[in-house]
Short mmCIF file of C-alpha atoms in Angstrom, two decimals:
data_model
loop_
_atom_site.label_atom_id
_atom_site.label_comp_id
_atom_site.label_asym_id
_atom_site.label_seq_id
_atom_site.Cartn_x
_atom_site.Cartn_y
_atom_site.Cartn_z
CA MET A 1 -23.11 4.50 -11.70
CA SER A 2 -24.14 4.67 -7.62
CA PHE A 3 -22.27 3.83 -4.34
CA ASP A 4 -22.93 3.64 -0.65
CA ILE A 5 -19.95 4.75 1.62
CA ILE A 6 -19.95 2.61 4.32
CA LYS A 7 -17.66 2.88 7.51
CA LEU A 8 -14.91 -0.20 7.25
CA ASN A 9 -14.00 -2.38 10.04
CA HIS A 10 -11.31 -4.98 10.71
CA ASP A 11 -13.82 -7.79 9.00
CA SER A 12 -12.76 -5.55 5.83
CA ALA A 13 -9.46 -5.86 6.15
CA LEU A 14 -8.57 -8.80 3.86
CA ASP A 15 -10.81 -7.11 1.01
CA LEU A 16 -9.38 -3.43 2.11
CA ALA A 17 -5.83 -4.84 1.39
CA HIS A 18 -6.35 -6.04 -2.05
CA LEU A 19 -8.44 -3.08 -3.04
CA SER A 20 -5.47 -0.71 -1.57
CA ARG A 21 -3.02 -2.86 -3.07
CA GLU A 22 -4.47 -2.88 -6.87
CA THR A 23 -5.30 1.09 -6.46
CA PHE A 24 -2.15 2.23 -5.69
CA LYS A 25 -0.27 -0.28 -8.54
CA GLU A 26 -2.69 1.50 -10.88
CA ALA A 27 -1.62 5.10 -9.75
CA TYR A 28 2.02 4.01 -9.44
CA SER A 29 3.04 1.09 -10.93
CA GLU A 30 4.47 2.88 -14.57
CA PHE A 31 6.52 5.34 -12.15
CA ASN A 32 8.36 3.29 -10.07
CA THR A 33 10.19 0.22 -10.15
CA GLU A 34 8.57 -3.40 -9.21
CA GLU A 35 11.25 -3.85 -6.63
CA ASP A 36 9.81 -0.90 -5.28
CA MET A 37 6.40 -1.32 -6.11
CA ALA A 38 6.84 -4.73 -4.16
CA LEU A 39 8.53 -3.85 -0.99
CA PHE A 40 6.04 -1.16 -0.50
CA LEU A 41 2.83 -3.30 -1.02
CA SER A 42 3.70 -5.62 0.82
CA THR A 43 4.37 -3.31 4.34
CA ARG A 44 1.99 -0.74 3.94
CA PHE A 45 -0.96 -2.51 2.99
CA ALA A 46 -0.42 -5.73 5.06
CA ILE A 47 -3.27 -7.38 6.79
CA GLU A 48 -1.71 -7.20 9.86
CA LYS A 49 -1.05 -3.76 9.58
CA LEU A 50 -4.72 -2.82 8.39
CA ILE A 51 -5.74 -4.74 11.11
CA ASP A 52 -3.94 -2.55 14.03
CA GLU A 53 -5.07 0.67 12.22
CA PHE A 54 -9.05 -1.02 12.42
CA ASN A 55 -8.19 -1.15 15.63
CA ASN A 56 -6.47 2.24 16.34
CA PRO A 57 -9.13 4.98 17.59
CA ASP A 58 -7.21 7.91 15.50
CA PHE A 59 -8.02 6.00 12.04
CA GLU A 60 -11.19 5.60 10.38
CA PHE A 61 -11.73 3.81 7.00
CA TYR A 62 -14.49 4.45 4.96
CA GLY A 63 -15.36 2.26 1.73
CA ALA A 64 -16.97 2.82 -1.32
CA VAL A 65 -19.35 -0.18 -2.44
CA ASP A 66 -21.09 -0.48 -5.88
CA SER A 67 -24.88 -2.25 -6.13
CA ASN A 68 -23.27 -5.77 -5.68
CA GLY A 69 -21.37 -4.78 -2.53
CA ILE A 70 -18.42 -4.62 -4.09
CA LEU A 71 -15.44 -2.26 -2.85
CA LYS A 72 -14.61 0.06 -5.79
CA GLY A 73 -12.70 2.86 -3.73
CA TYR A 74 -11.91 3.79 0.17
CA LEU A 75 -10.85 6.47 2.68
CA LYS A 76 -8.61 6.93 5.36
CA LEU A 77 -8.82 9.66 7.80
CA ALA A 78 -6.04 10.44 10.68
CA ILE A 79 -7.89 11.98 13.71
CA LEU A 80 -4.60 13.93 14.10
CA ASP A 81 -2.20 16.84 13.57
CA LYS A 82 0.54 17.42 11.47
CA TYR A 83 2.72 16.10 14.38
CA GLY A 84 1.02 13.06 14.96
CA ARG A 85 -1.49 14.26 17.96
CA ARG A 86 -5.13 14.48 18.01
CA GLY A 87 -6.17 18.12 17.71
CA ASP A 88 -8.61 19.91 15.72
CA CYS A 89 -7.34 19.15 12.32
CA ILE A 90 -7.44 16.02 9.78
CA GLU A 91 -5.63 14.07 7.93
CA LEU A 92 -6.86 12.42 4.14
CA ALA A 93 -4.51 9.86 4.79
CA ARG A 94 -6.09 8.13 1.60
CA ILE A 95 -8.16 8.66 -0.94
CA TYR A 96 -8.34 5.98 -3.90
CA ILE A 97 -10.86 4.33 -6.21
CA LEU A 98 -10.13 1.70 -8.98
CA ARG A 99 -9.54 2.68 -12.60
CA GLU A 100 -12.56 1.55 -13.65
CA ALA A 101 -14.62 3.81 -11.13
CA TYR A 102 -12.87 6.68 -12.59
CA GLY A 103 -15.32 9.30 -14.26
CA THR A 104 -18.23 8.21 -11.84
CA ARG A 105 -17.91 11.02 -9.59
CA LEU A 106 -16.95 8.75 -6.94
CA GLY A 107 -13.85 10.55 -5.87
CA HIS A 108 -15.99 13.40 -5.12
CA GLN A 109 -18.25 11.27 -2.57
CA LEU A 110 -15.46 10.12 -0.71
CA MET A 111 -14.16 13.49 -0.38
CA GLN A 112 -17.18 15.03 0.86
CA LYS A 113 -17.19 12.07 3.19
CA ALA A 114 -14.13 13.49 4.60
CA HIS A 115 -15.52 17.02 4.97
CA ASP A 116 -18.20 15.32 6.67
CA ARG A 117 -16.24 13.97 9.18
CA ALA A 118 -14.44 16.83 9.90
CA ALA A 119 -17.29 18.89 10.62
CA GLU A 120 -18.43 16.54 12.84
CA PHE A 121 -14.88 16.55 14.49
CA ASP A 122 -15.23 20.32 14.58
CA ALA A 123 -12.32 20.40 12.82
CA SER A 124 -10.41 23.63 11.27
CA GLU A 125 -8.49 22.38 8.57
CA ILE A 126 -8.38 18.82 6.47
CA TYR A 127 -4.75 18.22 5.02
CA LEU A 128 -3.25 15.62 3.09
CA ILE A 129 0.00 14.57 1.33
CA VAL A 130 0.51 14.33 -2.45
CA TRP A 131 3.18 12.69 -4.51
CA GLN A 132 4.35 16.13 -6.36
CA GLU A 133 3.92 14.74 -10.02
CA ASN A 134 0.41 13.35 -9.27
CA GLU A 135 -0.89 16.45 -11.48
CA LYS A 136 -4.53 15.03 -11.69
CA ALA A 137 -5.09 14.38 -7.81
CA ILE A 138 -3.52 17.94 -6.91
CA ARG A 139 -5.91 19.78 -9.90
CA PHE A 140 -8.66 17.31 -7.73
CA TYR A 141 -7.74 18.61 -4.65
CA LYS A 142 -7.25 22.15 -5.63
CA LYS A 143 -10.71 22.15 -6.62
CA TRP A 144 -12.12 20.88 -3.20
CA GLY A 145 -10.01 24.29 -1.79
CA PHE A 146 -6.45 22.86 -0.97
CA GLU A 147 -3.77 24.81 -1.10
CA ILE A 148 -0.13 23.85 -1.15
CA THR A 149 1.48 24.73 2.48
CA GLY A 150 4.32 22.58 2.36
CA THR A 151 6.56 19.35 0.94
CA GLN A 152 7.87 16.63 2.50
CA THR A 153 9.32 13.45 1.12
CA PHE A 154 8.21 10.33 0.91
CA LEU A 155 10.01 6.39 0.79
CA LEU A 156 8.28 4.64 -1.75
CA GLY A 157 10.36 0.88 -1.62
CA THR A 158 14.03 2.59 -1.64
CA ASP A 159 13.23 5.79 -3.56
CA LEU A 160 12.72 8.77 -1.93
CA GLN A 161 10.02 10.95 -3.57
CA ASP A 162 9.12 14.32 -3.09
CA ASP A 163 5.62 15.22 -2.01
CA PHE A 164 3.40 18.55 -1.44
CA VAL A 165 1.55 18.84 1.99
CA MET A 166 -2.18 20.47 1.02
CA THR A 167 -4.28 21.78 3.45
CA LYS A 168 -7.74 23.07 3.34
CA VAL A 169 -8.83 25.86 6.47
CA LEU A 170 -12.43 24.95 7.42
CA LYS A 171 -13.25 27.54 9.85
CA ASN A 172 -10.57 30.28 11.43
CA LYS A 173 -9.05 29.16 14.51
CA LEU A 174 -8.95 32.56 16.43
CA THR A 175 -12.85 32.98 15.75
CA SER A 176 -14.52 29.16 16.20
CA ASN A 177 -14.30 29.55 19.70
CA LYS A 178 -17.08 32.39 19.89
#
């Protein structure tokens, strides 16, 4: 199966909102209450919120479309450092694919796009946040060279959950200015 990775814009907000909710439900609904999932999905993936993020130059969205032009996965990048400032690192804020696309290497295509954009921004590192219980995702990130560098909490609905911060150094900051 082949996918094209395309940059998304506010015209994609409705499709992305639907895909975001669907992929998040597929990944996490069995581990959370219906109430917490409903609260989280209705706020985090609201169309208005996505349109605001599309209009913010600190965020970029890329979609993976199949041969019929249907979104099967997406990537959200934040061109911000860990403190919310523009810097020399990029946050891989989201990378989700539909369960039906598992095993197609779509995750690898999206991860490569994140690395390509990091190189274009001359970023020294990429970081991401992942739920500590998501062993499959953690293994995937480790295969790409990410290491656990910290922890933080994440509020899903009313449930405070523990996450790992994972970082991949792309270049040495001390030698990058030569």
